[in-house]
mmCIF file of C-alpha atoms in Angstrom:
data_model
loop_
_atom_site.group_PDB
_atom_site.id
_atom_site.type_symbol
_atom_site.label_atom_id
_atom_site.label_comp_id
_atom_site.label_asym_id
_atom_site.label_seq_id
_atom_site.Cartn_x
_atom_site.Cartn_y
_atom_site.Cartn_z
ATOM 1 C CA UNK A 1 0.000 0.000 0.000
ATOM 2 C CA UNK A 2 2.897 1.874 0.537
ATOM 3 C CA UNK A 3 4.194 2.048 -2.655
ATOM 4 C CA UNK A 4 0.554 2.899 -4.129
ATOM 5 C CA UNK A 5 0.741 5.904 -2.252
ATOM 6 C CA UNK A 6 3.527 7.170 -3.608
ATOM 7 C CA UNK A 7 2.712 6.171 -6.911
ATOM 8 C CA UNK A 8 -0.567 7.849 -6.550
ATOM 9 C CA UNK A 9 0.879 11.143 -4.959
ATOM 10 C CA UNK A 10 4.381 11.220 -7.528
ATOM 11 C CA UNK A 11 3.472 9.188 -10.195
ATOM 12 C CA UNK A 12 2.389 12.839 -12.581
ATOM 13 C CA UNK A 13 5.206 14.948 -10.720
ATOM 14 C CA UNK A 14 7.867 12.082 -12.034
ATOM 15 C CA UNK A 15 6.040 11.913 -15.538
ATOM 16 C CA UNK A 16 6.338 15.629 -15.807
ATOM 17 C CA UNK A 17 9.685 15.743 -14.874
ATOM 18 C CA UNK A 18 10.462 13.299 -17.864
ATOM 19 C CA UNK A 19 8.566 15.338 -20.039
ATOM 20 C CA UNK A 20 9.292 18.977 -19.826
ATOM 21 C CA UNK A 21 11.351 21.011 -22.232
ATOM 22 C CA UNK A 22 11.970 24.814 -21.248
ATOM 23 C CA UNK A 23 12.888 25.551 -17.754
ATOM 24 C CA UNK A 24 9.683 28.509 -17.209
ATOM 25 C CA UNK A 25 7.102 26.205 -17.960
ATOM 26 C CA UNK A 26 8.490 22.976 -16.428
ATOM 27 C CA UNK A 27 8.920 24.690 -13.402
ATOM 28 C CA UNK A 28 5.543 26.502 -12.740
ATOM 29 C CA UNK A 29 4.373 22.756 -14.049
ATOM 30 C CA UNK A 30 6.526 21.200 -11.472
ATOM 31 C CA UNK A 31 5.520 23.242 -8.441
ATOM 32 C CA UNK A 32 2.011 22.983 -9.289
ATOM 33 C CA UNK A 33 2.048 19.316 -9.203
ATOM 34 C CA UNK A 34 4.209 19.402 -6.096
ATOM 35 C CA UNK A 35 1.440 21.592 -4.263
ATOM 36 C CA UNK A 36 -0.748 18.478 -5.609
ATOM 37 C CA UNK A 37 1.372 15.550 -4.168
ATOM 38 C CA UNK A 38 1.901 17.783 -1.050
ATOM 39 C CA UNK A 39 -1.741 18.409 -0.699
ATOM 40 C CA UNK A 40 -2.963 14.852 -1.315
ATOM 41 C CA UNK A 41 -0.110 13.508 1.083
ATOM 42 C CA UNK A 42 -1.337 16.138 3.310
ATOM 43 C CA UNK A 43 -4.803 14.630 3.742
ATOM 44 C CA UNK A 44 -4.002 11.322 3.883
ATOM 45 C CA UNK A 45 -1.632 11.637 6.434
ATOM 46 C CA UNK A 46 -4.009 13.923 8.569
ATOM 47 C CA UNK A 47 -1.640 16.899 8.827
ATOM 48 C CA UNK A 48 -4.957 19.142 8.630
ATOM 49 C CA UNK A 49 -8.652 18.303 7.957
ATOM 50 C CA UNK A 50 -10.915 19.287 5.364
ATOM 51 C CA UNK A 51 -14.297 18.677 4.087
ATOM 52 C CA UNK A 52 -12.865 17.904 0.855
ATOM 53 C CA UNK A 53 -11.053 15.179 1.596
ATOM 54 C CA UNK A 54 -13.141 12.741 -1.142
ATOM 55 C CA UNK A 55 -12.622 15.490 -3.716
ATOM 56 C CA UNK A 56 -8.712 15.432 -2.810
ATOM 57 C CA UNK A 57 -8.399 11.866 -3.437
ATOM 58 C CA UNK A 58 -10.704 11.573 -6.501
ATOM 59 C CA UNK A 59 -9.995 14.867 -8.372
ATOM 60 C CA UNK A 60 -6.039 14.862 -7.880
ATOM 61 C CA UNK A 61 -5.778 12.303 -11.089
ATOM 62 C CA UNK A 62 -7.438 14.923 -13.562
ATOM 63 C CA UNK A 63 -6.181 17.894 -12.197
ATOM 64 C CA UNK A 64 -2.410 16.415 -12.688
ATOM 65 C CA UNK A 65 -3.893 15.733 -16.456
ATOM 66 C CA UNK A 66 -4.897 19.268 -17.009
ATOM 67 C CA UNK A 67 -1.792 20.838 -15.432
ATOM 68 C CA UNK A 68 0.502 18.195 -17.605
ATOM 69 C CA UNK A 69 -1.548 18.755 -20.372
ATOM 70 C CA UNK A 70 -1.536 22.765 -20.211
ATOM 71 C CA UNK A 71 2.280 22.285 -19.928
ATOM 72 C CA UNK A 72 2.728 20.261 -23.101
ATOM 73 C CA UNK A 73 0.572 22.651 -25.054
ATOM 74 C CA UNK A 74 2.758 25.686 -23.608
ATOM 75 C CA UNK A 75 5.861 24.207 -24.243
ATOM 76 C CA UNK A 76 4.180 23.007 -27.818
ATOM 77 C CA UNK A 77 3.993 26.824 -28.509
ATOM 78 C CA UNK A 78 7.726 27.811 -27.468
ATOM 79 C CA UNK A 79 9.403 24.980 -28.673
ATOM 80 C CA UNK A 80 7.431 23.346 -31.680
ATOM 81 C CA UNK A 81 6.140 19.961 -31.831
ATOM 82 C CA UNK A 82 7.939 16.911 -30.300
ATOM 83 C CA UNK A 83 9.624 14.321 -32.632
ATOM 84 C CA UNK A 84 7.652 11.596 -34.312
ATOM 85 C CA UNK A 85 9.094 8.947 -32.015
ATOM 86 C CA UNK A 86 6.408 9.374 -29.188
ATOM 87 C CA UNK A 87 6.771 6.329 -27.727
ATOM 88 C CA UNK A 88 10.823 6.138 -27.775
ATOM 89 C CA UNK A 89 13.238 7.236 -25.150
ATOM 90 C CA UNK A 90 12.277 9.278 -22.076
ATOM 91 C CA UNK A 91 9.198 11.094 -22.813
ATOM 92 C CA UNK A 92 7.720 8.187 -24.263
ATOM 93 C CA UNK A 93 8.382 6.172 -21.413
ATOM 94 C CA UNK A 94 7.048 9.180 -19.597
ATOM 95 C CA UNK A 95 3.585 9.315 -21.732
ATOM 96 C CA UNK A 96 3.008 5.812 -21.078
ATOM 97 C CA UNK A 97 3.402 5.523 -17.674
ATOM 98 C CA UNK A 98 1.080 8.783 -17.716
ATOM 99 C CA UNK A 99 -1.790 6.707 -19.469
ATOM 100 C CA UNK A 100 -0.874 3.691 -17.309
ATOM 101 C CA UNK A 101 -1.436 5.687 -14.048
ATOM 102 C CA UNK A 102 -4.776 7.448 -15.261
ATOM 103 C CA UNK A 103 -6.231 4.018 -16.424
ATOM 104 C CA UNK A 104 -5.368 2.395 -12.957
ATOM 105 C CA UNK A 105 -6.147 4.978 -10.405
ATOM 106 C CA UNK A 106 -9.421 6.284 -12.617
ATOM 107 C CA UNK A 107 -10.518 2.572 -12.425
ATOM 108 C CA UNK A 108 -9.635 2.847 -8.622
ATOM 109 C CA UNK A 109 -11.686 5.667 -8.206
ATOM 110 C CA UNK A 110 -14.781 3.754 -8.474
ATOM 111 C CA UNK A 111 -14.357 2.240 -4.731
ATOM 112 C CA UNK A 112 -12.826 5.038 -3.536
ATOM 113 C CA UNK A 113 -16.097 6.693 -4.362
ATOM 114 C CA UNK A 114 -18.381 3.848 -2.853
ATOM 115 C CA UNK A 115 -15.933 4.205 0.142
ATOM 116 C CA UNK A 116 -16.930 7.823 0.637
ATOM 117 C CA UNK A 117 -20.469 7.449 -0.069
ATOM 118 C CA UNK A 118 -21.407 3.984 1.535
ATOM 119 C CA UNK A 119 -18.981 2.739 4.626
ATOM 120 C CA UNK A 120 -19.939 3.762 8.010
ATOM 121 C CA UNK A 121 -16.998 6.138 9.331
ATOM 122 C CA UNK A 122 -15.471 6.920 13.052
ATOM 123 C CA UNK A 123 -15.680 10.485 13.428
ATOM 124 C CA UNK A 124 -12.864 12.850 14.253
ATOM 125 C CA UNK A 125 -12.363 14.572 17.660
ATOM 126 C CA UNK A 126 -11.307 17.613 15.354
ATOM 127 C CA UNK A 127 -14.587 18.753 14.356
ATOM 128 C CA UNK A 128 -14.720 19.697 18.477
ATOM 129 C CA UNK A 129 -11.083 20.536 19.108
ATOM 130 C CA UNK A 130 -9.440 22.859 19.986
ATOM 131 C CA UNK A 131 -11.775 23.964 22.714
ATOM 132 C CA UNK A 132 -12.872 27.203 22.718
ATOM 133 C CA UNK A 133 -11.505 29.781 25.980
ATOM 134 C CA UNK A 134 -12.352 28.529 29.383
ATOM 135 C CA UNK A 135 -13.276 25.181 28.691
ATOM 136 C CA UNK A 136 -10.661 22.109 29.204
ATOM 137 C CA UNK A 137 -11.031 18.484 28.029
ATOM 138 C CA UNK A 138 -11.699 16.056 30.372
ATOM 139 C CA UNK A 139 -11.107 12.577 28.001
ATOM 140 C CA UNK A 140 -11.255 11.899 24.583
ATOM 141 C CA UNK A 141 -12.021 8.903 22.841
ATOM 142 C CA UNK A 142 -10.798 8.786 18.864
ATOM 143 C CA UNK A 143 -11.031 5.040 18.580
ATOM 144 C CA UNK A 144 -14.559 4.924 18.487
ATOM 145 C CA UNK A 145 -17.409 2.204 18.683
ATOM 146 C CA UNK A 146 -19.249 0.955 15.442
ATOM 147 C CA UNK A 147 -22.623 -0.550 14.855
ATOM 148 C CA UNK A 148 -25.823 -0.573 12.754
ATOM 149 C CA UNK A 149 -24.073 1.858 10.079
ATOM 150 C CA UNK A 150 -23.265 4.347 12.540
ATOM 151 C CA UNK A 151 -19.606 4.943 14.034
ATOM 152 C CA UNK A 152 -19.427 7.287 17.372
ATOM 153 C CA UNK A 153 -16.425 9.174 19.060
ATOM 154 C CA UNK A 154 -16.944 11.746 21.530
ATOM 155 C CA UNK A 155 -15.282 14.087 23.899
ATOM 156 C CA UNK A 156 -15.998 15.137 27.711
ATOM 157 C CA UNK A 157 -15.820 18.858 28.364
ATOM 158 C CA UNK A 158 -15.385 20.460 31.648
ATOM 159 C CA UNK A 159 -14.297 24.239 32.884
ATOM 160 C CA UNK A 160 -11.006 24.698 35.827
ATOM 161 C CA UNK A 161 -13.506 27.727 36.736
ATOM 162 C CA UNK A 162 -16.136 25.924 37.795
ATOM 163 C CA UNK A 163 -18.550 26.811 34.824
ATOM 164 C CA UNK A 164 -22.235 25.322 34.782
ATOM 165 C CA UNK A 165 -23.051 22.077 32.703
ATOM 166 C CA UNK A 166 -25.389 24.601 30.438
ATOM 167 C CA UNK A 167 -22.715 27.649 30.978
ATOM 168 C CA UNK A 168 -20.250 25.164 28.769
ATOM 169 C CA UNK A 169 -22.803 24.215 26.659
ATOM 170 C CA UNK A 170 -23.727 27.695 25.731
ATOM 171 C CA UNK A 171 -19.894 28.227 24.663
ATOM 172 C CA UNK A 172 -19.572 25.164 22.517
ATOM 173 C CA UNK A 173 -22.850 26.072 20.663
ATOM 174 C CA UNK A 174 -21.217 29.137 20.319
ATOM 175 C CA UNK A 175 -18.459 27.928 18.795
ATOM 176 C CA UNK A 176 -19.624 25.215 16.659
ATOM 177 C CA UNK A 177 -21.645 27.297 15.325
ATOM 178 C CA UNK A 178 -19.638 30.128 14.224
ATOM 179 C CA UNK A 179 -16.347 28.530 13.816
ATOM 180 C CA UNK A 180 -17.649 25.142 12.500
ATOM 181 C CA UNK A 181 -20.608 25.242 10.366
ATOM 182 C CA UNK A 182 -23.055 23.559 12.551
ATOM 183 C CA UNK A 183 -26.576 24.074 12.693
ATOM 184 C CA UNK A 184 -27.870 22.461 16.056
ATOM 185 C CA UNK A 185 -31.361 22.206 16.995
ATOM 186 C CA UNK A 186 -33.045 23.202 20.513
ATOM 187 C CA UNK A 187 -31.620 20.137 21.650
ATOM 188 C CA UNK A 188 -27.955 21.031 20.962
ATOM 189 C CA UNK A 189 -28.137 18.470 18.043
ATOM 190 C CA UNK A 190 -27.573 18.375 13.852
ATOM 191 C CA UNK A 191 -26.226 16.335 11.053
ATOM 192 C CA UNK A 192 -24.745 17.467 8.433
ATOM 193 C CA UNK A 193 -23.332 15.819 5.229
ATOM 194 C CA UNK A 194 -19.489 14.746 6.073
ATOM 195 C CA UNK A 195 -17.952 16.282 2.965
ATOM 196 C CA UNK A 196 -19.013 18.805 -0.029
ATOM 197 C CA UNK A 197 -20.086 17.119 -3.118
ATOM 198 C CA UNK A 198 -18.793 13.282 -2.937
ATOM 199 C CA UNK A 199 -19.141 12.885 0.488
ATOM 200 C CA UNK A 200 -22.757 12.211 1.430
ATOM 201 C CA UNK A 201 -22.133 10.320 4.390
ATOM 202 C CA UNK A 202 -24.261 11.621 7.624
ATOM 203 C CA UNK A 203 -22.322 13.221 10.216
ATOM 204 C CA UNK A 204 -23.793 14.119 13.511
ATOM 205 C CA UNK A 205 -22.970 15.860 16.527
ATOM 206 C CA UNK A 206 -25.162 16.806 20.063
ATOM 207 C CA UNK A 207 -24.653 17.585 23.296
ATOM 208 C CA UNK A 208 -25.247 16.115 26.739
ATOM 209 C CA UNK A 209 -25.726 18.182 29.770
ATOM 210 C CA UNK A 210 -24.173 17.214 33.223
ATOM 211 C CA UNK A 211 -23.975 19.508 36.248
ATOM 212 C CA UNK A 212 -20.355 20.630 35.530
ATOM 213 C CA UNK A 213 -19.395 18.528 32.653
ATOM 214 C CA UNK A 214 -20.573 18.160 28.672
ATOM 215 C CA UNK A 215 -20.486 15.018 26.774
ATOM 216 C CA UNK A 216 -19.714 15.821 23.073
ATOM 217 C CA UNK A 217 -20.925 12.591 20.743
ATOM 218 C CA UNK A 218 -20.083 12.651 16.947
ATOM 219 C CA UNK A 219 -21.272 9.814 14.757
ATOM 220 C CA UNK A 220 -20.735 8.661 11.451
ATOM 221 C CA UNK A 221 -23.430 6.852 9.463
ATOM 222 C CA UNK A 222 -23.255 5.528 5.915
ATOM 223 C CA UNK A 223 -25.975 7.706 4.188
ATOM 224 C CA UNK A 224 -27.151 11.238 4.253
ATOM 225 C CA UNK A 225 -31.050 12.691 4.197
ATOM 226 C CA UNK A 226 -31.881 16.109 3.899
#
Protein backbone atom coordinates (compact mmCIF):
# COMPACT_ATOMS: atom_id res chain seq x y z
CA UNK A 1 0.00 0.00 0.00
CA UNK A 2 2.90 1.87 0.54
CA UNK A 3 4.19 2.05 -2.65
CA UNK A 4 0.55 2.90 -4.13
CA UNK A 5 0.74 5.90 -2.25
CA UNK A 6 3.53 7.17 -3.61
CA UNK A 7 2.71 6.17 -6.91
CA UNK A 8 -0.57 7.85 -6.55
CA UNK A 9 0.88 11.14 -4.96
CA UNK A 10 4.38 11.22 -7.53
CA UNK A 11 3.47 9.19 -10.20
CA UNK A 12 2.39 12.84 -12.58
CA UNK A 13 5.21 14.95 -10.72
CA UNK A 14 7.87 12.08 -12.03
CA UNK A 15 6.04 11.91 -15.54
CA UNK A 16 6.34 15.63 -15.81
CA UNK A 17 9.69 15.74 -14.87
CA UNK A 18 10.46 13.30 -17.86
CA UNK A 19 8.57 15.34 -20.04
CA UNK A 20 9.29 18.98 -19.83
CA UNK A 21 11.35 21.01 -22.23
CA UNK A 22 11.97 24.81 -21.25
CA UNK A 23 12.89 25.55 -17.75
CA UNK A 24 9.68 28.51 -17.21
CA UNK A 25 7.10 26.20 -17.96
CA UNK A 26 8.49 22.98 -16.43
CA UNK A 27 8.92 24.69 -13.40
CA UNK A 28 5.54 26.50 -12.74
CA UNK A 29 4.37 22.76 -14.05
CA UNK A 30 6.53 21.20 -11.47
CA UNK A 31 5.52 23.24 -8.44
CA UNK A 32 2.01 22.98 -9.29
CA UNK A 33 2.05 19.32 -9.20
CA UNK A 34 4.21 19.40 -6.10
CA UNK A 35 1.44 21.59 -4.26
CA UNK A 36 -0.75 18.48 -5.61
CA UNK A 37 1.37 15.55 -4.17
CA UNK A 38 1.90 17.78 -1.05
CA UNK A 39 -1.74 18.41 -0.70
CA UNK A 40 -2.96 14.85 -1.31
CA UNK A 41 -0.11 13.51 1.08
CA UNK A 42 -1.34 16.14 3.31
CA UNK A 43 -4.80 14.63 3.74
CA UNK A 44 -4.00 11.32 3.88
CA UNK A 45 -1.63 11.64 6.43
CA UNK A 46 -4.01 13.92 8.57
CA UNK A 47 -1.64 16.90 8.83
CA UNK A 48 -4.96 19.14 8.63
CA UNK A 49 -8.65 18.30 7.96
CA UNK A 50 -10.91 19.29 5.36
CA UNK A 51 -14.30 18.68 4.09
CA UNK A 52 -12.87 17.90 0.85
CA UNK A 53 -11.05 15.18 1.60
CA UNK A 54 -13.14 12.74 -1.14
CA UNK A 55 -12.62 15.49 -3.72
CA UNK A 56 -8.71 15.43 -2.81
CA UNK A 57 -8.40 11.87 -3.44
CA UNK A 58 -10.70 11.57 -6.50
CA UNK A 59 -10.00 14.87 -8.37
CA UNK A 60 -6.04 14.86 -7.88
CA UNK A 61 -5.78 12.30 -11.09
CA UNK A 62 -7.44 14.92 -13.56
CA UNK A 63 -6.18 17.89 -12.20
CA UNK A 64 -2.41 16.41 -12.69
CA UNK A 65 -3.89 15.73 -16.46
CA UNK A 66 -4.90 19.27 -17.01
CA UNK A 67 -1.79 20.84 -15.43
CA UNK A 68 0.50 18.19 -17.60
CA UNK A 69 -1.55 18.76 -20.37
CA UNK A 70 -1.54 22.77 -20.21
CA UNK A 71 2.28 22.29 -19.93
CA UNK A 72 2.73 20.26 -23.10
CA UNK A 73 0.57 22.65 -25.05
CA UNK A 74 2.76 25.69 -23.61
CA UNK A 75 5.86 24.21 -24.24
CA UNK A 76 4.18 23.01 -27.82
CA UNK A 77 3.99 26.82 -28.51
CA UNK A 78 7.73 27.81 -27.47
CA UNK A 79 9.40 24.98 -28.67
CA UNK A 80 7.43 23.35 -31.68
CA UNK A 81 6.14 19.96 -31.83
CA UNK A 82 7.94 16.91 -30.30
CA UNK A 83 9.62 14.32 -32.63
CA UNK A 84 7.65 11.60 -34.31
CA UNK A 85 9.09 8.95 -32.02
CA UNK A 86 6.41 9.37 -29.19
CA UNK A 87 6.77 6.33 -27.73
CA UNK A 88 10.82 6.14 -27.77
CA UNK A 89 13.24 7.24 -25.15
CA UNK A 90 12.28 9.28 -22.08
CA UNK A 91 9.20 11.09 -22.81
CA UNK A 92 7.72 8.19 -24.26
CA UNK A 93 8.38 6.17 -21.41
CA UNK A 94 7.05 9.18 -19.60
CA UNK A 95 3.58 9.32 -21.73
CA UNK A 96 3.01 5.81 -21.08
CA UNK A 97 3.40 5.52 -17.67
CA UNK A 98 1.08 8.78 -17.72
CA UNK A 99 -1.79 6.71 -19.47
CA UNK A 100 -0.87 3.69 -17.31
CA UNK A 101 -1.44 5.69 -14.05
CA UNK A 102 -4.78 7.45 -15.26
CA UNK A 103 -6.23 4.02 -16.42
CA UNK A 104 -5.37 2.39 -12.96
CA UNK A 105 -6.15 4.98 -10.41
CA UNK A 106 -9.42 6.28 -12.62
CA UNK A 107 -10.52 2.57 -12.43
CA UNK A 108 -9.63 2.85 -8.62
CA UNK A 109 -11.69 5.67 -8.21
CA UNK A 110 -14.78 3.75 -8.47
CA UNK A 111 -14.36 2.24 -4.73
CA UNK A 112 -12.83 5.04 -3.54
CA UNK A 113 -16.10 6.69 -4.36
CA UNK A 114 -18.38 3.85 -2.85
CA UNK A 115 -15.93 4.20 0.14
CA UNK A 116 -16.93 7.82 0.64
CA UNK A 117 -20.47 7.45 -0.07
CA UNK A 118 -21.41 3.98 1.54
CA UNK A 119 -18.98 2.74 4.63
CA UNK A 120 -19.94 3.76 8.01
CA UNK A 121 -17.00 6.14 9.33
CA UNK A 122 -15.47 6.92 13.05
CA UNK A 123 -15.68 10.49 13.43
CA UNK A 124 -12.86 12.85 14.25
CA UNK A 125 -12.36 14.57 17.66
CA UNK A 126 -11.31 17.61 15.35
CA UNK A 127 -14.59 18.75 14.36
CA UNK A 128 -14.72 19.70 18.48
CA UNK A 129 -11.08 20.54 19.11
CA UNK A 130 -9.44 22.86 19.99
CA UNK A 131 -11.77 23.96 22.71
CA UNK A 132 -12.87 27.20 22.72
CA UNK A 133 -11.51 29.78 25.98
CA UNK A 134 -12.35 28.53 29.38
CA UNK A 135 -13.28 25.18 28.69
CA UNK A 136 -10.66 22.11 29.20
CA UNK A 137 -11.03 18.48 28.03
CA UNK A 138 -11.70 16.06 30.37
CA UNK A 139 -11.11 12.58 28.00
CA UNK A 140 -11.26 11.90 24.58
CA UNK A 141 -12.02 8.90 22.84
CA UNK A 142 -10.80 8.79 18.86
CA UNK A 143 -11.03 5.04 18.58
CA UNK A 144 -14.56 4.92 18.49
CA UNK A 145 -17.41 2.20 18.68
CA UNK A 146 -19.25 0.95 15.44
CA UNK A 147 -22.62 -0.55 14.85
CA UNK A 148 -25.82 -0.57 12.75
CA UNK A 149 -24.07 1.86 10.08
CA UNK A 150 -23.27 4.35 12.54
CA UNK A 151 -19.61 4.94 14.03
CA UNK A 152 -19.43 7.29 17.37
CA UNK A 153 -16.43 9.17 19.06
CA UNK A 154 -16.94 11.75 21.53
CA UNK A 155 -15.28 14.09 23.90
CA UNK A 156 -16.00 15.14 27.71
CA UNK A 157 -15.82 18.86 28.36
CA UNK A 158 -15.38 20.46 31.65
CA UNK A 159 -14.30 24.24 32.88
CA UNK A 160 -11.01 24.70 35.83
CA UNK A 161 -13.51 27.73 36.74
CA UNK A 162 -16.14 25.92 37.79
CA UNK A 163 -18.55 26.81 34.82
CA UNK A 164 -22.23 25.32 34.78
CA UNK A 165 -23.05 22.08 32.70
CA UNK A 166 -25.39 24.60 30.44
CA UNK A 167 -22.71 27.65 30.98
CA UNK A 168 -20.25 25.16 28.77
CA UNK A 169 -22.80 24.21 26.66
CA UNK A 170 -23.73 27.69 25.73
CA UNK A 171 -19.89 28.23 24.66
CA UNK A 172 -19.57 25.16 22.52
CA UNK A 173 -22.85 26.07 20.66
CA UNK A 174 -21.22 29.14 20.32
CA UNK A 175 -18.46 27.93 18.79
CA UNK A 176 -19.62 25.21 16.66
CA UNK A 177 -21.65 27.30 15.32
CA UNK A 178 -19.64 30.13 14.22
CA UNK A 179 -16.35 28.53 13.82
CA UNK A 180 -17.65 25.14 12.50
CA UNK A 181 -20.61 25.24 10.37
CA UNK A 182 -23.06 23.56 12.55
CA UNK A 183 -26.58 24.07 12.69
CA UNK A 184 -27.87 22.46 16.06
CA UNK A 185 -31.36 22.21 17.00
CA UNK A 186 -33.04 23.20 20.51
CA UNK A 187 -31.62 20.14 21.65
CA UNK A 188 -27.96 21.03 20.96
CA UNK A 189 -28.14 18.47 18.04
CA UNK A 190 -27.57 18.38 13.85
CA UNK A 191 -26.23 16.34 11.05
CA UNK A 192 -24.75 17.47 8.43
CA UNK A 193 -23.33 15.82 5.23
CA UNK A 194 -19.49 14.75 6.07
CA UNK A 195 -17.95 16.28 2.96
CA UNK A 196 -19.01 18.80 -0.03
CA UNK A 197 -20.09 17.12 -3.12
CA UNK A 198 -18.79 13.28 -2.94
CA UNK A 199 -19.14 12.88 0.49
CA UNK A 200 -22.76 12.21 1.43
CA UNK A 201 -22.13 10.32 4.39
CA UNK A 202 -24.26 11.62 7.62
CA UNK A 203 -22.32 13.22 10.22
CA UNK A 204 -23.79 14.12 13.51
CA UNK A 205 -22.97 15.86 16.53
CA UNK A 206 -25.16 16.81 20.06
CA UNK A 207 -24.65 17.59 23.30
CA UNK A 208 -25.25 16.12 26.74
CA UNK A 209 -25.73 18.18 29.77
CA UNK A 210 -24.17 17.21 33.22
CA UNK A 211 -23.97 19.51 36.25
CA UNK A 212 -20.36 20.63 35.53
CA UNK A 213 -19.40 18.53 32.65
CA UNK A 214 -20.57 18.16 28.67
CA UNK A 215 -20.49 15.02 26.77
CA UNK A 216 -19.71 15.82 23.07
CA UNK A 217 -20.93 12.59 20.74
CA UNK A 218 -20.08 12.65 16.95
CA UNK A 219 -21.27 9.81 14.76
CA UNK A 220 -20.74 8.66 11.45
CA UNK A 221 -23.43 6.85 9.46
CA UNK A 222 -23.26 5.53 5.91
CA UNK A 223 -25.97 7.71 4.19
CA UNK A 224 -27.15 11.24 4.25
CA UNK A 225 -31.05 12.69 4.20
CA UNK A 226 -31.88 16.11 3.90
Amino acid sequence: MIVVELLFALMPLACWLALARTPVVGTLVGLLLTGCAVLVTGVHEDWFTTRAKAEVYVGLAPAALLLIAAGALAERGLRGPRAKRVYSGRSGGAWVALVAYLVFFGLLGTPVYLMFTHDSFVPSTDEVLPLPSGLTLLSKDDNGVCGSGTCSSGVEVGSPSGLSGDEIAGRLRTTLTNDRGWHLDRDNSGCRPNGWLLDRRRLCLSLTVHDRSVDVLLAGADTYHG
